[in-house]
């Protein structure tokens, strides 16, 4: 049956993550829409989208507490872009959502309109080969502390962080044909 890897499917780039997972061997991709779906997952992806909207929908669908409990109990979680924002202990100018990762993020850090770009990054912690990265109104990480480990930077800005079973990337590997980061996350699960 393989590992059950969930993708939070309330808003954002859900289909792209499910499709990337489906291209990997030994993975059963699971769209997660209810608290019940959160049970029996080996790992969960929080997709890009709008962090405030995803956070609001999690509360409306009564998933906020169950999600907090699952993360606290050690379920591996990977947040991409908005998902990275959701996992940060500190967000510039607003309260945090799921404060599990020792990092401070700034939303729309590259600007709102012109803030989308591509970069090819060497991320030895995630892939042996360079990774094609797509940034869309991305956050960057202003600082990390404690247990958080920096995996990648662009122009001196931190864009990928790992802390134990938690992974956060400011970019969107699900929008490229390269499954290396999905594969690395599945290996963590
Ligand atoms: N700008 C979005 C936010 O602040 C994140 C963008 C994305 O996920 N592509 O939540």
Tab-separated table of C-alpha atoms and ligand atoms in Angstrom:
chain	number	residue	atom	x	y	z
A	1	UNK	CA	0.000	0.000	0.000
A	2	UNK	CA	2.883	2.310	0.679
A	3	UNK	CA	3.187	5.364	2.853
A	4	UNK	CA	0.050	7.438	3.267
A	5	UNK	CA	1.138	11.012	2.566
A	6	UNK	CA	-1.583	13.623	3.003
A	7	UNK	CA	-1.947	16.960	1.258
A	8	UNK	CA	-4.084	19.484	3.109
A	9	UNK	CA	-6.776	20.096	0.497
A	10	UNK	CA	-8.615	23.222	1.651
A	11	UNK	CA	-6.979	25.854	-0.578
A	12	UNK	CA	-3.840	26.292	-2.665
A	13	UNK	CA	-1.643	24.097	-4.863
A	14	UNK	CA	-3.207	20.802	-3.781
A	15	UNK	CA	-3.560	18.901	-7.079
A	16	UNK	CA	0.052	19.570	-8.023
A	17	UNK	CA	1.331	18.041	-4.767
A	18	UNK	CA	-0.967	15.023	-5.111
A	19	UNK	CA	0.259	14.507	-8.695
A	20	UNK	CA	3.934	14.767	-7.670
A	21	UNK	CA	3.375	12.205	-4.888
A	22	UNK	CA	1.543	9.902	-7.310
A	23	UNK	CA	4.669	9.828	-9.522
A	24	UNK	CA	6.699	8.307	-6.654
A	25	UNK	CA	6.848	4.596	-5.923
A	26	UNK	CA	5.432	3.324	-2.652
A	27	UNK	CA	3.317	6.390	-1.886
A	28	UNK	CA	-0.445	6.618	-1.433
A	29	UNK	CA	-1.375	10.311	-1.782
A	30	UNK	CA	-4.320	11.330	0.426
A	31	UNK	CA	-6.286	14.587	0.026
A	32	UNK	CA	-6.981	15.814	3.565
A	33	UNK	CA	-10.242	17.724	4.028
A	34	UNK	CA	-11.461	16.723	7.498
A	35	UNK	CA	-10.058	16.022	10.967
A	36	UNK	CA	-10.825	12.370	10.275
A	37	UNK	CA	-8.541	12.403	7.221
A	38	UNK	CA	-5.670	13.480	9.505
A	39	UNK	CA	-5.683	10.110	11.230
A	40	UNK	CA	-3.536	7.305	9.844
A	41	UNK	CA	-1.223	9.573	7.861
A	42	UNK	CA	2.502	8.872	7.678
A	43	UNK	CA	3.150	12.492	6.749
A	44	UNK	CA	1.362	15.665	5.664
A	45	UNK	CA	2.069	18.443	3.172
A	46	UNK	CA	0.752	21.944	3.866
A	47	UNK	CA	0.585	23.460	0.355
A	48	UNK	CA	1.182	26.970	-0.903
A	49	UNK	CA	-1.767	29.291	-1.202
A	50	UNK	CA	-2.741	32.045	1.188
A	51	UNK	CA	-1.667	31.292	4.749
A	52	UNK	CA	-4.417	33.422	6.316
A	53	UNK	CA	-7.094	31.674	4.227
A	54	UNK	CA	-5.775	28.179	4.921
A	55	UNK	CA	-5.575	28.977	8.640
A	56	UNK	CA	-9.153	30.316	8.657
A	57	UNK	CA	-10.461	27.257	6.794
A	58	UNK	CA	-8.669	24.935	9.242
A	59	UNK	CA	-10.574	26.615	12.074
A	60	UNK	CA	-13.906	26.622	10.209
A	61	UNK	CA	-13.569	22.890	9.485
A	62	UNK	CA	-12.538	22.202	13.108
A	63	UNK	CA	-9.156	20.853	12.084
A	64	UNK	CA	-6.941	23.309	13.969
A	65	UNK	CA	-6.755	21.358	17.227
A	66	UNK	CA	-6.430	17.902	15.659
A	67	UNK	CA	-3.671	19.223	13.381
A	68	UNK	CA	-1.829	20.766	16.347
A	69	UNK	CA	-2.060	17.459	18.208
A	70	UNK	CA	-0.768	15.448	15.249
A	71	UNK	CA	2.202	17.785	14.728
A	72	UNK	CA	2.956	17.755	18.469
A	73	UNK	CA	2.902	13.954	18.435
A	74	UNK	CA	5.647	13.899	15.805
A	75	UNK	CA	3.878	13.470	12.467
A	76	UNK	CA	6.261	14.602	9.692
A	77	UNK	CA	4.986	17.786	8.037
A	78	UNK	CA	6.318	19.711	5.046
A	79	UNK	CA	5.089	23.259	4.520
A	80	UNK	CA	5.604	24.866	1.104
A	81	UNK	CA	5.371	28.661	0.947
A	82	UNK	CA	2.092	29.441	2.770
A	83	UNK	CA	2.669	26.119	4.553
A	84	UNK	CA	6.059	27.394	5.724
A	85	UNK	CA	4.335	30.458	7.168
A	86	UNK	CA	1.805	28.248	8.987
A	87	UNK	CA	4.597	26.338	10.796
A	88	UNK	CA	6.688	29.343	11.914
A	89	UNK	CA	6.919	30.289	15.582
A	90	UNK	CA	7.133	33.941	14.567
A	91	UNK	CA	5.617	35.872	11.640
A	92	UNK	CA	6.582	39.500	11.018
A	93	UNK	CA	3.678	41.692	12.132
A	94	UNK	CA	1.111	38.991	12.913
A	95	UNK	CA	0.465	36.181	15.358
A	96	UNK	CA	1.660	32.664	14.462
A	97	UNK	CA	-0.676	29.833	13.384
A	98	UNK	CA	1.019	26.507	14.230
A	99	UNK	CA	4.140	27.640	16.111
A	100	UNK	CA	6.315	24.541	15.816
A	101	UNK	CA	9.413	25.638	13.920
A	102	UNK	CA	12.144	27.802	15.447
A	103	UNK	CA	12.098	30.454	12.732
A	104	UNK	CA	10.831	33.930	12.006
A	105	UNK	CA	9.273	34.438	8.543
A	106	UNK	CA	8.307	37.525	6.600
A	107	UNK	CA	5.299	37.141	4.282
A	108	UNK	CA	5.472	38.433	0.692
A	109	UNK	CA	9.064	39.263	1.471
A	110	UNK	CA	10.082	39.674	-2.182
A	111	UNK	CA	7.203	42.090	-2.864
A	112	UNK	CA	3.635	41.301	-3.886
A	113	UNK	CA	3.566	41.837	-7.647
A	114	UNK	CA	7.136	41.250	-8.804
A	115	UNK	CA	7.891	38.721	-6.138
A	116	UNK	CA	7.804	35.615	-8.346
A	117	UNK	CA	10.969	34.120	-9.799
A	118	UNK	CA	12.885	30.909	-10.536
A	119	UNK	CA	16.220	29.841	-9.111
A	120	UNK	CA	18.262	26.654	-9.327
A	121	UNK	CA	19.600	25.828	-5.904
A	122	UNK	CA	22.028	23.347	-4.505
A	123	UNK	CA	20.279	21.806	-1.472
A	124	UNK	CA	22.524	18.950	-0.326
A	125	UNK	CA	20.210	18.256	2.624
A	126	UNK	CA	17.376	17.389	0.210
A	127	UNK	CA	18.829	16.374	-3.137
A	128	UNK	CA	22.128	15.259	-4.654
A	129	UNK	CA	21.321	17.294	-7.795
A	130	UNK	CA	20.524	21.014	-8.106
A	131	UNK	CA	16.829	21.732	-7.479
A	132	UNK	CA	14.714	23.964	-9.749
A	133	UNK	CA	12.814	26.284	-7.401
A	134	UNK	CA	9.768	28.403	-8.176
A	135	UNK	CA	9.019	31.299	-5.819
A	136	UNK	CA	5.531	32.862	-5.885
A	137	UNK	CA	4.925	35.781	-3.563
A	138	UNK	CA	7.132	33.805	-1.260
A	139	UNK	CA	8.109	34.407	2.323
A	140	UNK	CA	11.704	34.307	3.429
A	141	UNK	CA	13.031	33.258	6.778
A	142	UNK	CA	14.568	36.154	8.685
A	143	UNK	CA	16.216	33.985	11.314
A	144	UNK	CA	16.271	30.542	12.828
A	145	UNK	CA	17.243	29.426	16.308
A	146	UNK	CA	17.096	26.391	18.569
A	147	UNK	CA	16.631	23.141	16.687
A	148	UNK	CA	16.012	24.616	13.224
A	149	UNK	CA	18.611	23.836	10.572
A	150	UNK	CA	19.108	25.984	7.444
A	151	UNK	CA	19.025	23.871	4.257
A	152	UNK	CA	19.137	26.539	1.540
A	153	UNK	CA	19.585	30.257	0.969
A	154	UNK	CA	19.091	32.571	-2.028
A	155	UNK	CA	21.022	35.850	-2.035
A	156	UNK	CA	21.631	35.544	1.678
A	157	UNK	CA	17.958	34.837	2.500
A	158	UNK	CA	16.989	31.544	4.107
A	159	UNK	CA	14.461	29.644	1.975
A	160	UNK	CA	14.522	26.059	3.293
A	161	UNK	CA	14.615	24.870	6.900
A	162	UNK	CA	14.393	21.517	8.627
A	163	UNK	CA	13.638	20.831	12.267
A	164	UNK	CA	13.399	17.152	13.130
A	165	UNK	CA	10.315	15.779	11.360
A	166	UNK	CA	9.336	19.227	10.080
A	167	UNK	CA	10.426	20.672	6.744
A	168	UNK	CA	9.651	24.115	5.324
A	169	UNK	CA	10.441	25.522	1.877
A	170	UNK	CA	9.634	29.030	0.631
A	171	UNK	CA	9.422	27.654	-2.920
A	172	UNK	CA	7.125	25.227	-4.764
A	173	UNK	CA	8.715	21.919	-5.867
A	174	UNK	CA	5.218	20.693	-6.846
A	175	UNK	CA	5.230	23.174	-9.765
A	176	UNK	CA	8.266	21.573	-11.412
A	177	UNK	CA	8.825	18.163	-13.000
A	178	UNK	CA	11.454	17.376	-10.362
A	179	UNK	CA	10.256	15.117	-7.539
A	180	UNK	CA	13.519	15.247	-5.548
A	181	UNK	CA	12.118	17.239	-2.639
A	182	UNK	CA	8.926	15.153	-2.511
A	183	UNK	CA	11.107	12.092	-2.466
A	184	UNK	CA	13.256	13.525	0.353
A	185	UNK	CA	10.144	14.321	2.385
A	186	UNK	CA	8.676	10.839	1.850
A	187	UNK	CA	11.974	9.429	3.118
A	188	UNK	CA	11.482	11.482	6.319
A	189	UNK	CA	8.020	9.917	6.833
B	1	LIG	N1	1.823	35.111	-0.080
B	1	LIG	C1	1.251	33.924	0.506
B	1	LIG	C2	1.043	34.086	2.005
B	1	LIG	O1	1.495	35.048	2.539
B	1	LIG	C3	2.112	32.720	0.240
B	1	LIG	C4	2.281	32.522	-1.237
B	1	LIG	C5	2.329	31.108	-1.687
B	1	LIG	O2	2.010	30.173	-0.927
B	1	LIG	N2	2.645	30.921	-2.933
B	1	LIG	O3	0.429	33.293	2.618
